[in-house]
Amino acid sequence: MSVLVSPSLLSANFLHLGRDIEKINESRADWFHLDIMDGVFVPNLSYGLPVVSAIKQAARKPLDVHLMIVQPERYIDAFRQAGADILTVHLEACMHLHRTLQSIRNAGMKAGVALNPHTPVHLLEDVIREADLVLVMSVNPGFGGQSFIEQSVEKVLKLKELICKSGSNALVEVDGGVNVETGRRLAEAGTDVLVAGSFVFNAPDPRAIIEELKKL
Ligand code: DX5
Ligand code: ZN
């Protein structure tokens, strides 16, 4: 099975968001990756619920929503209503991660858990069965266009081992600094989903870039 591709709209042209969403609709991308930042968990703000609802109206693929916010459990129902299909929270932002992942599933979404670059994989041991997806941050979250942290490839290998041992079906998604070169190594290590923002939207032909990533 080829890798899934989830282009991050953080690098889209917000003045022409409808046009950029249409490019992704027409491509072989699998999901839309939406980055929600609160200026507290990460040192940046992005966009919020009304924008997610608007994207939902135009998008013809599932919305993969990455919450970089504190106390994400307060917004589970709101993001469901706005149209999220996959909702990912950060392990570092959750006091009761097990309960939060269960609440996301109970609300009818796939539950994801994200790890910052400093967070070791083994912290997921007791919660991996509650997750449908693990998002490995391969940059420090908050901004698009940063360089890939090399250690992330090894982290994917460790994570695959943990998932395999525990009998979980969780997908491994990697986010940050993904291009054809880093993407190839990540795919070889067993990554299921590649997020790419600037690599896709800064290119003259995003569709062709997505095609290249799909071939990895
Ligand atoms: C960073 C976000 C990413 C970002 C990736 O905090 O989570 O999804 O958009 O951007 P690139 O692909 O440009 O590193
Ligand atoms: Zn993201």
PDB file of C-alpha atoms and ligand atoms in Angstrom:
ATOM      1  CA  MET A   1       0.000   0.000   0.000  1.00  0.00           C
ATOM      2  CA  SER A   2       1.336   3.416  -0.866  1.00  0.00           C
ATOM      3  CA  VAL A   3       1.815   6.066   1.774  1.00  0.00           C
ATOM      4  CA  LEU A   4      -1.102   8.389   2.607  1.00  0.00           C
ATOM      5  CA  VAL A   5      -0.498  12.098   1.987  1.00  0.00           C
ATOM      6  CA  SER A   6      -2.045  14.843   4.110  1.00  0.00           C
ATOM      7  CA  PRO A   7      -1.174  18.329   2.782  1.00  0.00           C
ATOM      8  CA  SER A   8      -1.067  20.993   5.499  1.00  0.00           C
ATOM      9  CA  LEU A   9      -3.210  24.019   4.666  1.00  0.00           C
ATOM     10  CA  LEU A  10      -1.023  26.159   6.950  1.00  0.00           C
ATOM     11  CA  SER A  11       1.112  26.837   3.876  1.00  0.00           C
ATOM     12  CA  ALA A  12      -1.848  27.488   1.558  1.00  0.00           C
ATOM     13  CA  ASN A  13      -2.659  30.968   0.271  1.00  0.00           C
ATOM     14  CA  PHE A  14      -5.330  32.176   2.723  1.00  0.00           C
ATOM     15  CA  LEU A  15      -6.489  34.841   0.298  1.00  0.00           C
ATOM     16  CA  HIS A  16      -7.330  32.053  -2.160  1.00  0.00           C
ATOM     17  CA  LEU A  17      -8.068  29.194   0.217  1.00  0.00           C
ATOM     18  CA  GLY A  18     -10.970  27.861  -1.874  1.00  0.00           C
ATOM     19  CA  ARG A  19      -8.692  27.626  -4.913  1.00  0.00           C
ATOM     20  CA  ASP A  20      -5.977  25.782  -2.958  1.00  0.00           C
ATOM     21  CA  ILE A  21      -8.529  23.372  -1.435  1.00  0.00           C
ATOM     22  CA  GLU A  22      -9.755  22.587  -4.944  1.00  0.00           C
ATOM     23  CA  LYS A  23      -6.185  21.748  -6.025  1.00  0.00           C
ATOM     24  CA  ILE A  24      -6.006  19.200  -3.204  1.00  0.00           C
ATOM     25  CA  ASN A  25      -9.478  17.849  -4.034  1.00  0.00           C
ATOM     26  CA  GLU A  26      -8.276  17.192  -7.574  1.00  0.00           C
ATOM     27  CA  SER A  27      -4.988  15.601  -6.481  1.00  0.00           C
ATOM     28  CA  ARG A  28      -4.231  12.112  -5.188  1.00  0.00           C
ATOM     29  CA  ALA A  29      -3.852  13.465  -1.627  1.00  0.00           C
ATOM     30  CA  ASP A  30      -5.759  11.445   0.950  1.00  0.00           C
ATOM     31  CA  TRP A  31      -6.602  13.916   3.723  1.00  0.00           C
ATOM     32  CA  PHE A  32      -6.475  17.639   4.527  1.00  0.00           C
ATOM     33  CA  HIS A  33      -4.151  18.445   7.458  1.00  0.00           C
ATOM     34  CA  LEU A  34      -5.407  21.386   9.563  1.00  0.00           C
ATOM     35  CA  ASP A  35      -3.089  22.968  12.148  1.00  0.00           C
ATOM     36  CA  ILE A  36      -4.812  24.649  15.097  1.00  0.00           C
ATOM     37  CA  MET A  37      -2.502  26.759  17.320  1.00  0.00           C
ATOM     38  CA  ASP A  38      -3.442  28.674  20.462  1.00  0.00           C
ATOM     39  CA  GLY A  39      -0.377  30.841  21.144  1.00  0.00           C
ATOM     40  CA  VAL A  40       0.093  29.014  24.487  1.00  0.00           C
ATOM     41  CA  PHE A  41       1.011  25.415  23.698  1.00  0.00           C
ATOM     42  CA  VAL A  42       2.987  26.737  20.720  1.00  0.00           C
ATOM     43  CA  PRO A  43       4.382  30.245  20.156  1.00  0.00           C
ATOM     44  CA  ASN A  44       2.063  30.965  17.241  1.00  0.00           C
ATOM     45  CA  LEU A  45      -1.617  31.416  16.397  1.00  0.00           C
ATOM     46  CA  SER A  46      -3.236  29.956  13.299  1.00  0.00           C
ATOM     47  CA  TYR A  47      -6.974  29.721  12.688  1.00  0.00           C
ATOM     48  CA  GLY A  48      -9.989  28.393  14.547  1.00  0.00           C
ATOM     49  CA  LEU A  49     -13.410  26.790  14.347  1.00  0.00           C
ATOM     50  CA  PRO A  50     -15.171  29.045  11.787  1.00  0.00           C
ATOM     51  CA  VAL A  51     -12.344  28.469   9.323  1.00  0.00           C
ATOM     52  CA  VAL A  52     -12.470  24.698   9.905  1.00  0.00           C
ATOM     53  CA  SER A  53     -16.239  24.732   9.174  1.00  0.00           C
ATOM     54  CA  ALA A  54     -15.649  26.688   5.980  1.00  0.00           C
ATOM     55  CA  ILE A  55     -12.907  24.262   4.861  1.00  0.00           C
ATOM     56  CA  LYS A  56     -15.308  21.371   5.541  1.00  0.00           C
ATOM     57  CA  GLN A  57     -17.787  22.780   3.045  1.00  0.00           C
ATOM     58  CA  ALA A  58     -15.204  22.807   0.254  1.00  0.00           C
ATOM     59  CA  ALA A  59     -13.113  19.725   1.107  1.00  0.00           C
ATOM     60  CA  ARG A  60     -13.949  16.381  -0.480  1.00  0.00           C
ATOM     61  CA  LYS A  61     -11.478  14.376   1.624  1.00  0.00           C
ATOM     62  CA  PRO A  62     -11.340  13.727   5.387  1.00  0.00           C
ATOM     63  CA  LEU A  63     -10.180  16.522   7.704  1.00  0.00           C
ATOM     64  CA  ASP A  64      -7.110  15.530   9.736  1.00  0.00           C
ATOM     65  CA  VAL A  65      -7.099  18.114  12.533  1.00  0.00           C
ATOM     66  CA  HIS A  66      -3.909  18.621  14.558  1.00  0.00           C
ATOM     67  CA  LEU A  67      -4.602  20.486  17.809  1.00  0.00           C
ATOM     68  CA  MET A  68      -1.598  22.371  19.174  1.00  0.00           C
ATOM     69  CA  ILE A  69      -3.572  23.777  22.087  1.00  0.00           C
ATOM     70  CA  VAL A  70      -3.672  23.364  25.860  1.00  0.00           C
ATOM     71  CA  GLN A  71      -6.639  21.494  27.394  1.00  0.00           C
ATOM     72  CA  PRO A  72      -7.785  20.115  24.029  1.00  0.00           C
ATOM     73  CA  GLU A  73     -10.490  18.061  25.790  1.00  0.00           C
ATOM     74  CA  ARG A  74     -12.542  21.268  26.085  1.00  0.00           C
ATOM     75  CA  TYR A  75     -12.996  21.462  22.308  1.00  0.00           C
ATOM     76  CA  ILE A  76     -13.659  17.859  21.204  1.00  0.00           C
ATOM     77  CA  ASP A  77     -17.363  18.339  20.429  1.00  0.00           C
ATOM     78  CA  ALA A  78     -16.772  21.711  18.810  1.00  0.00           C
ATOM     79  CA  PHE A  79     -14.262  20.253  16.361  1.00  0.00           C
ATOM     80  CA  ARG A  80     -16.574  17.336  15.629  1.00  0.00           C
ATOM     81  CA  GLN A  81     -19.319  19.812  14.784  1.00  0.00           C
ATOM     82  CA  ALA A  82     -16.935  21.842  12.641  1.00  0.00           C
ATOM     83  CA  GLY A  83     -16.271  18.700  10.580  1.00  0.00           C
ATOM     84  CA  ALA A  84     -13.114  17.009  11.923  1.00  0.00           C
ATOM     85  CA  ASP A  85     -12.805  13.335  10.951  1.00  0.00           C
ATOM     86  CA  ILE A  86      -9.500  12.670  12.720  1.00  0.00           C
ATOM     87  CA  LEU A  87      -8.684  14.675  15.852  1.00  0.00           C
ATOM     88  CA  THR A  88      -5.127  14.637  17.179  1.00  0.00           C
ATOM     89  CA  VAL A  89      -4.116  15.996  20.581  1.00  0.00           C
ATOM     90  CA  HIS A  90      -0.612  16.392  21.992  1.00  0.00           C
ATOM     91  CA  LEU A  91       0.465  13.999  24.750  1.00  0.00           C
ATOM     92  CA  GLU A  92       2.234  16.970  26.387  1.00  0.00           C
ATOM     93  CA  ALA A  93      -1.036  18.947  26.532  1.00  0.00           C
ATOM     94  CA  CYS A  94      -3.192  16.250  28.163  1.00  0.00           C
ATOM     95  CA  MET A  95      -3.477  15.621  31.881  1.00  0.00           C
ATOM     96  CA  HIS A  96      -5.756  12.624  31.231  1.00  0.00           C
ATOM     97  CA  LEU A  97      -4.727  11.400  27.785  1.00  0.00           C
ATOM     98  CA  HIS A  98      -6.490   8.030  28.067  1.00  0.00           C
ATOM     99  CA  ARG A  99      -9.835   9.694  28.783  1.00  0.00           C
ATOM    100  CA  THR A 100      -9.329  12.346  26.086  1.00  0.00           C
ATOM    101  CA  LEU A 101      -8.640   9.719  23.400  1.00  0.00           C
ATOM    102  CA  GLN A 102     -11.742   7.787  24.483  1.00  0.00           C
ATOM    103  CA  SER A 103     -13.841  10.965  24.318  1.00  0.00           C
ATOM    104  CA  ILE A 104     -12.631  11.641  20.770  1.00  0.00           C
ATOM    105  CA  ARG A 105     -13.677   8.142  19.685  1.00  0.00           C
ATOM    106  CA  ASN A 106     -16.994   8.447  21.515  1.00  0.00           C
ATOM    107  CA  ALA A 107     -17.638  11.670  19.632  1.00  0.00           C
ATOM    108  CA  GLY A 108     -17.359   9.678  16.380  1.00  0.00           C
ATOM    109  CA  MET A 109     -13.858  10.635  15.235  1.00  0.00           C
ATOM    110  CA  LYS A 110     -10.564   8.794  14.839  1.00  0.00           C
ATOM    111  CA  ALA A 111      -8.339   9.597  17.823  1.00  0.00           C
ATOM    112  CA  GLY A 112      -4.753  10.725  17.298  1.00  0.00           C
ATOM    113  CA  VAL A 113      -1.946  11.454  19.749  1.00  0.00           C
ATOM    114  CA  ALA A 114       1.005  13.664  18.787  1.00  0.00           C
ATOM    115  CA  LEU A 115       4.527  13.577  20.236  1.00  0.00           C
ATOM    116  CA  ASN A 116       6.846  16.578  20.344  1.00  0.00           C
ATOM    117  CA  PRO A 117      10.441  15.871  19.271  1.00  0.00           C
ATOM    118  CA  HIS A 118      11.571  15.592  22.918  1.00  0.00           C
ATOM    119  CA  THR A 119       8.887  13.090  23.956  1.00  0.00           C
ATOM    120  CA  PRO A 120       9.968   9.424  23.965  1.00  0.00           C
ATOM    121  CA  VAL A 121       7.836   6.793  22.238  1.00  0.00           C
ATOM    122  CA  HIS A 122       7.680   4.533  25.303  1.00  0.00           C
ATOM    123  CA  LEU A 123       5.344   7.005  27.053  1.00  0.00           C
ATOM    124  CA  LEU A 124       2.617   5.669  24.746  1.00  0.00           C
ATOM    125  CA  GLU A 125       2.867   2.087  26.087  1.00  0.00           C
ATOM    126  CA  ASP A 126      -0.212   2.281  28.297  1.00  0.00           C
ATOM    127  CA  VAL A 127      -2.373   4.257  25.898  1.00  0.00           C
ATOM    128  CA  ILE A 128      -1.560   2.961  22.424  1.00  0.00           C
ATOM    129  CA  ARG A 129      -4.722   0.838  22.226  1.00  0.00           C
ATOM    130  CA  GLU A 130      -6.849   3.957  22.597  1.00  0.00           C
ATOM    131  CA  ALA A 131      -5.224   5.622  19.582  1.00  0.00           C
ATOM    132  CA  ASP A 132      -6.054   5.253  15.885  1.00  0.00           C
ATOM    133  CA  LEU A 133      -3.050   7.341  14.890  1.00  0.00           C
ATOM    134  CA  VAL A 134       0.250   8.544  16.341  1.00  0.00           C
ATOM    135  CA  LEU A 135       1.652  11.792  14.964  1.00  0.00           C
ATOM    136  CA  VAL A 136       5.427  12.105  15.246  1.00  0.00           C
ATOM    137  CA  MET A 137       6.488  15.757  15.121  1.00  0.00           C
ATOM    138  CA  SER A 138       9.660  15.949  13.059  1.00  0.00           C
ATOM    139  CA  VAL A 139      10.034  19.690  13.812  1.00  0.00           C
ATOM    140  CA  ASN A 140       9.151  21.645  16.935  1.00  0.00           C
ATOM    141  CA  PRO A 141       5.485  22.508  16.417  1.00  0.00           C
ATOM    142  CA  GLY A 142       4.341  26.022  15.666  1.00  0.00           C
ATOM    143  CA  PHE A 143       5.577  26.928  12.207  1.00  0.00           C
ATOM    144  CA  GLY A 144       5.712  25.608   8.668  1.00  0.00           C
ATOM    145  CA  GLY A 145       8.915  25.532   6.632  1.00  0.00           C
ATOM    146  CA  GLN A 146      11.346  24.290   9.322  1.00  0.00           C
ATOM    147  CA  SER A 147      14.066  21.695   8.778  1.00  0.00           C
ATOM    148  CA  PHE A 148      13.519  18.034   9.446  1.00  0.00           C
ATOM    149  CA  ILE A 149      14.877  16.570  12.700  1.00  0.00           C
ATOM    150  CA  GLU A 150      16.855  13.485  11.648  1.00  0.00           C
ATOM    151  CA  GLN A 151      16.149  11.508  14.811  1.00  0.00           C
ATOM    152  CA  SER A 152      12.509  11.229  13.700  1.00  0.00           C
ATOM    153  CA  VAL A 153      13.291   8.294  11.379  1.00  0.00           C
ATOM    154  CA  GLU A 154      14.543   6.240  14.315  1.00  0.00           C
ATOM    155  CA  LYS A 155      11.495   7.314  16.295  1.00  0.00           C
ATOM    156  CA  VAL A 156       9.217   5.890  13.599  1.00  0.00           C
ATOM    157  CA  LEU A 157      11.050   2.550  13.821  1.00  0.00           C
ATOM    158  CA  LYS A 158      10.616   2.453  17.613  1.00  0.00           C
ATOM    159  CA  LEU A 159       6.968   3.383  17.302  1.00  0.00           C
ATOM    160  CA  LYS A 160       6.277   0.682  14.712  1.00  0.00           C
ATOM    161  CA  GLU A 161       7.799  -1.847  17.101  1.00  0.00           C
ATOM    162  CA  LEU A 162       5.599  -0.661  19.974  1.00  0.00           C
ATOM    163  CA  ILE A 163       2.483  -0.745  17.782  1.00  0.00           C
ATOM    164  CA  CYS A 164       3.307  -4.225  16.529  1.00  0.00           C
ATOM    165  CA  LYS A 165       3.996  -5.621  20.029  1.00  0.00           C
ATOM    166  CA  SER A 166       0.797  -4.210  21.478  1.00  0.00           C
ATOM    167  CA  GLY A 167      -1.400  -5.478  18.645  1.00  0.00           C
ATOM    168  CA  SER A 168      -2.668  -1.957  17.947  1.00  0.00           C
ATOM    169  CA  ASN A 169      -3.780  -0.838  14.472  1.00  0.00           C
ATOM    170  CA  ALA A 170      -2.616   2.750  14.910  1.00  0.00           C
ATOM    171  CA  LEU A 171      -1.269   4.551  11.866  1.00  0.00           C
ATOM    172  CA  VAL A 172       2.035   6.418  12.076  1.00  0.00           C
ATOM    173  CA  GLU A 173       1.924   9.974  10.703  1.00  0.00           C
ATOM    174  CA  VAL A 174       4.942  12.275  10.451  1.00  0.00           C
ATOM    175  CA  ASP A 175       4.685  16.066  10.344  1.00  0.00           C
ATOM    176  CA  GLY A 176       7.370  18.673   9.645  1.00  0.00           C
ATOM    177  CA  GLY A 177      10.093  19.157   7.052  1.00  0.00           C
ATOM    178  CA  VAL A 178       8.718  16.456   4.765  1.00  0.00           C
ATOM    179  CA  ASN A 179       9.944  16.483   1.156  1.00  0.00           C
ATOM    180  CA  VAL A 180      10.754  13.711  -1.311  1.00  0.00           C
ATOM    181  CA  GLU A 181      14.109  12.937   0.303  1.00  0.00           C
ATOM    182  CA  THR A 182      12.954  12.858   3.963  1.00  0.00           C
ATOM    183  CA  GLY A 183       9.637  11.331   2.882  1.00  0.00           C
ATOM    184  CA  ARG A 184      11.388   8.409   1.207  1.00  0.00           C
ATOM    185  CA  ARG A 185      13.352   7.565   4.338  1.00  0.00           C
ATOM    186  CA  LEU A 186      10.227   7.900   6.480  1.00  0.00           C
ATOM    187  CA  ALA A 187       8.241   5.637   4.167  1.00  0.00           C
ATOM    188  CA  GLU A 188      11.033   3.044   4.285  1.00  0.00           C
ATOM    189  CA  ALA A 189      10.906   3.156   8.095  1.00  0.00           C
ATOM    190  CA  GLY A 190       7.196   2.322   7.977  1.00  0.00           C
ATOM    191  CA  THR A 191       5.440   5.700   8.092  1.00  0.00           C
ATOM    192  CA  ASP A 192       1.807   5.404   6.978  1.00  0.00           C
ATOM    193  CA  VAL A 193       0.912   9.089   6.553  1.00  0.00           C
ATOM    194  CA  LEU A 194       3.117  11.986   5.420  1.00  0.00           C
ATOM    195  CA  VAL A 195       2.091  15.569   6.229  1.00  0.00           C
ATOM    196  CA  ALA A 196       3.616  18.185   3.929  1.00  0.00           C
ATOM    197  CA  GLY A 197       2.952  21.920   3.980  1.00  0.00           C
ATOM    198  CA  SER A 198       5.523  24.201   2.378  1.00  0.00           C
ATOM    199  CA  PHE A 199       6.851  21.451   0.099  1.00  0.00           C
ATOM    200  CA  VAL A 200       3.397  21.123  -1.475  1.00  0.00           C
ATOM    201  CA  PHE A 201       2.106  24.696  -1.495  1.00  0.00           C
ATOM    202  CA  ASN A 202       5.344  26.529  -2.323  1.00  0.00           C
ATOM    203  CA  ALA A 203       5.665  24.440  -5.471  1.00  0.00           C
ATOM    204  CA  PRO A 204       4.323  25.714  -8.796  1.00  0.00           C
ATOM    205  CA  ASP A 205       2.315  22.504  -9.213  1.00  0.00           C
ATOM    206  CA  PRO A 206       1.112  21.064  -5.868  1.00  0.00           C
ATOM    207  CA  ARG A 207      -0.621  18.195  -7.645  1.00  0.00           C
ATOM    208  CA  ALA A 208       2.651  16.972  -9.157  1.00  0.00           C
ATOM    209  CA  ILE A 209       4.374  17.166  -5.759  1.00  0.00           C
ATOM    210  CA  ILE A 210       1.607  15.084  -4.177  1.00  0.00           C
ATOM    211  CA  GLU A 211       2.017  12.558  -6.972  1.00  0.00           C
ATOM    212  CA  GLU A 212       5.755  12.286  -6.165  1.00  0.00           C
ATOM    213  CA  LEU A 213       5.013  11.717  -2.488  1.00  0.00           C
ATOM    214  CA  LYS A 214       2.383   9.090  -3.306  1.00  0.00           C
ATOM    215  CA  LYS A 215       5.002   7.120  -5.268  1.00  0.00           C
ATOM    216  CA  LEU A 216       7.356   6.769  -2.274  1.00  0.00           C
TER     217      LEU A 216
HETATM  218  C1  DX5 B   1       3.886  22.613  12.356  1.00  0.00           C
HETATM  219  C2  DX5 B   1       2.673  21.979  11.761  1.00  0.00           C
HETATM  220  C3  DX5 B   1       2.868  21.371  10.428  1.00  0.00           C
HETATM  221  C4  DX5 B   1       3.341  22.306   9.359  1.00  0.00           C
HETATM  222  C5  DX5 B   1       4.253  21.516   8.472  1.00  0.00           C
HETATM  223  O1  DX5 B   1       3.650  22.925  13.665  1.00  0.00           O
HETATM  224  O2  DX5 B   1       2.175  20.969  12.613  1.00  0.00           O
HETATM  225  O3  DX5 B   1       1.720  20.638  10.003  1.00  0.00           O
HETATM  226  O4  DX5 B   1       2.306  22.867   8.576  1.00  0.00           O
HETATM  227  O5  DX5 B   1       4.865  22.361   7.587  1.00  0.00           O
HETATM  228  P1  DX5 B   1       6.110  21.921   6.693  1.00  0.00           P
HETATM  229  O6  DX5 B   1       5.683  20.733   5.888  1.00  0.00           O
HETATM  230  O7  DX5 B   1       6.358  23.143   5.859  1.00  0.00           O
HETATM  231  O8  DX5 B   1       7.237  21.597   7.631  1.00  0.00           O
HETATM  232 ZN    ZN B   2       0.522  19.635  11.817  1.00  0.00          ZN
END
